[in-house]
Amino acid sequence: MDITRAKIRDLRAALDSKQIGAAELCDEYLKRIDQKDGEVKAFITVTREKAAEQAAAAQKLIDAGKATALTGIPIAVKDNICIDGVKTTCASRMLENFIPPYNATVIDKLNAEGYVLLGRTSMDEFAMGGSTQTSAFAKTTNPYNTECVPGGSSGGSAAAVSASLAPVSLGSDTGGSIRQPSSFCGVTGIKPTYGRVSRYGLVAFASSLDQIGPIANDARDCAIMLNAICGHDPHDATSARVNVPDFTEKLGQSVKGMKIAMPKEFYSDDIDDDVKQAVVNAAKSLEAQGAQLIDCSIPGLKYAIPAYYLIACAEAASNLSRFDGIKYGFRGEGRTFDELIRDSRSRGFGEEVKRRILLGNYALSSGYYDAYYKKALALKQEIIKEYNDIFDIADVILTPTAPTPAYKIGAQDNDPVKMYLADICTVTVNIASLPGINTTCGYTESGLPIGMSVIGRRFDEATILQCADAFEQGFTPVAPQI
Amino acid sequence: MSRYIPTIGLETHAELSTSSKVFCTCSAEFGGTPNSRCCPVCSGLPGTLPVLNKRAVEYIIKAGYVMNCDISRFTKWDRKNYFYPDLPKAYQISQMPRPVCLAGKVRINVDGEEKDIRINRIHLEEDAGKLVHDEVNRISLADYNRCGVPLIEIVTEPDFHSADEVIAYIEKIMLLLQYAGICDCKMEQGSIRCDVNISIAPKGSSELGTRTELKNLNSLKAIARAIEVEIERQEELLDNGEKVVQETRRFNEALGETTAMRSKEDAHDYRYFPDPDIPPIIFTEEELAEIRASIPELPEQRVARYVEEYSINKKDADIIVGNKKICDFFDEATAAYNNPKAIANYIIGELMRRINLGEADMENLKFGGAEFAQLVEFMQTDKVSQANAKTILREMIENGGSPKDIADAQDLWIKEDNDLLAKVVDEIIANNPKPVEQYKNGDQKVFGFFMGQANKTLKGAASPKAIQEYIRKKLSE
Amino acid sequence: MAIELKTIQHLCELSKLNYDEAGLEKVMGEMSDIIDLMDEIKSFDLTYDDTKDNNSIKFCDTREDVAQPSFPTEKLLQNAENTDGCYVVPKVVE
């Protein structure tokens, strides 16, 4: 069976019709990982034994006619989502040997479906970065050009799907970490509305912004995944008590009459011409399908980067304080508690993580709190308001996902400020708790994918999936030649 | 007489007696083998999230009401960040700008004088774990069973001027919390803990002096003594022209002195910020009214009820209400036998006397209010003599059991043996012509002499009433 | 604006991070640049009002107070240096 860019629904049909067994399907992917992951480096851990067990269990369900959407479907999971008994490293020396004793809620939900875990995908350390080059274990490459970054932080999850090492994966998105690598790797990834998916078991980077979501080959596969992982969770007080629709319901519906806003700040000179052109062309294609394009503005965008980094790093500084070498994680040396935790943290964390901890503590520390952290919260309120104003006149918002296509590995090393600025297109979606989906809308001359983002109202994933799906129907993606 | 006036403020931590912890479903019970009452959440594992316990919130609202606070309609939680091995997340979930309760007051009574102590705020937070220090191996062992037990912190204004006032206040809030049913107030188990802020200033001065904070005080005795010792220390400093340094001090009970705790106090910057894992809560008026209505009868209401409905004097009512266990015991007894005055008298005169002697203990009493009521009823209805009642009570304290069974077993009933009564009294009268003469001449006091003699010989064979009647009859013949 | 040495040292203390001399020099430079970027927010002049956040929940949506069985101690401690069911911590100096 050809698994190149295979879709969940095709695999489902193959499994249900006994064209292929769950174990056999799983082996196909493991074989491809063996062949290709040396180059892509998408995985930190490949869970062969567990995959075999799960595939056998899935086959029983299939044989008993009890299969659901994801029964027997191989899935790769970002290495910051806790799985009982499976090493979960966050791509950090700090958690090199950490084995969680419990499952994240999304994992419980996937288990209930009878999924098959292929392995744990690489990421920027503690999800802090946009290149997957801060990973302590697997510096993932871009399947379209292995000299380029795959994006990040969910670079492993995006590259795995892109290179057909997995049909679908889970990532997490705090400031663009699902959408931007999906854009760089030419796949479809959705960050659901904050509160849509339980965060329980996701190792926290910035608690008010983090959200788990799927990366897949198209919008429909994303919708199938969302159907499985969404819903209120009693273990996460920030998970919303709202109805979960069937996210596939609006797929295939025409975008005729859909109002698509294009805030001018997202099409400024800071965005590569290639990228801008591809997104504008995509807009025109949607317009041709009957959608209505609307010009608008989001002035708060100019403060978005500092607001995002202040909030995210403040929360991160606090969230990462628990890593002290005592309860889990890298245990350094020291005669006293203070010496031990300093040594553990100094040697366990990488440079970017440390910078963000320092920045977060700066923003929160006495004398700076009002000027930085509180100001960032004020800006958050303003950005929410500006988005609400746009959604008064539009159904969705269309923007580039990143200012550039994938760049060369090493191009942004040693320049944190440049790296931070590259998040401009994605961070406000997290700040405003909105859902956003990336789908491929073109390729550069050198063949690198260009992504566009469709942003929706809170809890209106169905409409952005519909819009992305409508575009995908008229677009032919090109798989990487890896 | 001192030239200074002390000013004292109090921060009291009280553990709430909920079933589960404040942010996870582990048992909030005291004790347990190390780390047996823990889960990934309260152990601070990566990826875990806190979920607020509804009852803990209900309880702090009740605490607010019994201390006459304003209850915020909008409340939220903050993280207090610091590293310590008893704090697995390296932050404590607490409340900073928007506590549940603000601006209350508690009335205290010191030597008959009433005074209101202002409450600044009450907030809800989580307790930390426990460390056992192994000095030999120079390590500490961390047990997180207590991590996440709900705590309220009650912060007063600096309204106290003596240790007596502080003690009166603590006793009062302990009573209020117990009656409201939200804290068992077992100081020896640490379910109530106090930090004391003390400063002194020359009398007449309008400015407060530099304050010190006393931490880790775990008994009323220690608190009173520590305050006195610290005031003396500060007075001595000022008298010698020295300055009080703002610092945290520890009270050494054995040495009777306070010493500065070696800590990097200046490095403490807790970086409070709103906890993004816990959504703020909005209360409706209906919810608050419902919680308020569910507050059980409070000490002052009980005293008033005993005085008005039972005609018990205020002093006795205060004594009974002053101990929640005894008070509940009294209510149980009164429900079984409707003679509150007799029950109150016997509780105060006999049961509490034995408790004070250390013979009995309300925590482990082997009988209930209903059994006690039966014993009082036997006395009141002349079925058991006073002396035998004491014997029965002793047996109940030691081994439990009902008064009836004990009286049966040990043959302690009044027999109403009229023949024996006549024989004994006739003999006494015959053998004491002189007192008989005195009585007949109008000296009523000698009647007691005859009663005493008769009781001594009859030893419960007749009721006091029967003896009295027979003597009176014989003497007037 | 260059960050001062004593500020970065204070941040290292709060963060419990050690740097050697060269490392500190490097991170000071980086932090200075980052803080310059953050300082852009200072020209934004609205103030924060926490009552206007729309993330609050109803009181009735909090968790009912029901204790559930706890977790196996050995499983909780599986990633820790431990003895007698406790985490082992070097002596805390006060």
CSV table of C-alpha atoms in Angstrom, one decimal, chain A residues 200 322 327, chain B residues 21-27 35-45 48-50 86-89 126-129 143-149, chain C residues 70-71 76 87:
chain,number,residue,atom,x,y,z
A,200,TYR,CA,-4.2,18.1,31.1
A,322,ARG,CA,9.1,23.0,39.2
A,327,LYS,CA,11.0,15.0,41.9
B,21,LYS,CA,-7.7,18.7,48.7
B,22,VAL,CA,-8.2,22.1,47.3
B,23,PHE,CA,-7.0,21.5,43.7
B,24,CYS,CA,-7.1,17.7,43.4
B,25,THR,CA,-9.2,14.7,44.6
B,26,CYS,CA,-6.7,13.3,47.1
B,27,SER,CA,-7.9,13.0,50.7
B,35,ASN,CA,3.3,10.4,49.9
B,36,SER,CA,0.3,8.1,50.2
B,37,ARG,CA,-2.2,10.9,49.9
B,38,CYS,CA,-0.8,12.2,46.7
B,39,CYS,CA,-1.4,12.2,42.9
B,40,PRO,CA,0.3,13.7,39.9
B,41,VAL,CA,-1.5,17.0,40.6
B,42,CYS,CA,-0.5,17.7,44.2
B,43,SER,CA,3.0,16.2,43.5
B,44,GLY,CA,3.6,18.9,40.9
B,45,LEU,CA,4.2,16.6,37.9
B,48,THR,CA,-0.9,18.5,35.6
B,49,LEU,CA,-3.5,21.1,36.4
B,50,PRO,CA,-5.4,22.3,39.5
B,86,ASP,CA,8.1,21.4,50.4
B,87,LEU,CA,6.5,23.2,47.5
B,88,PRO,CA,6.6,20.8,44.5
B,89,LYS,CA,5.4,23.3,41.8
B,126,GLU,CA,-3.0,25.6,49.4
B,127,ASP,CA,-0.8,24.1,52.1
B,128,ALA,CA,2.7,23.0,51.5
B,129,GLY,CA,4.2,19.5,52.3
B,143,ASP,CA,6.4,14.2,52.0
B,144,TYR,CA,3.7,15.9,50.0
B,145,ASN,CA,0.6,14.4,51.8
B,146,ARG,CA,-0.2,17.9,53.1
B,147,CYS,CA,0.4,19.6,49.8
B,148,GLY,CA,-2.8,21.0,48.6
B,149,VAL,CA,-4.8,20.8,51.8
C,70,SER,CA,-4.7,8.5,45.6
C,71,PHE,CA,-1.9,7.4,43.4
C,76,LEU,CA,4.8,8.9,41.8
C,87,TYR,CA,11.8,12.5,48.0
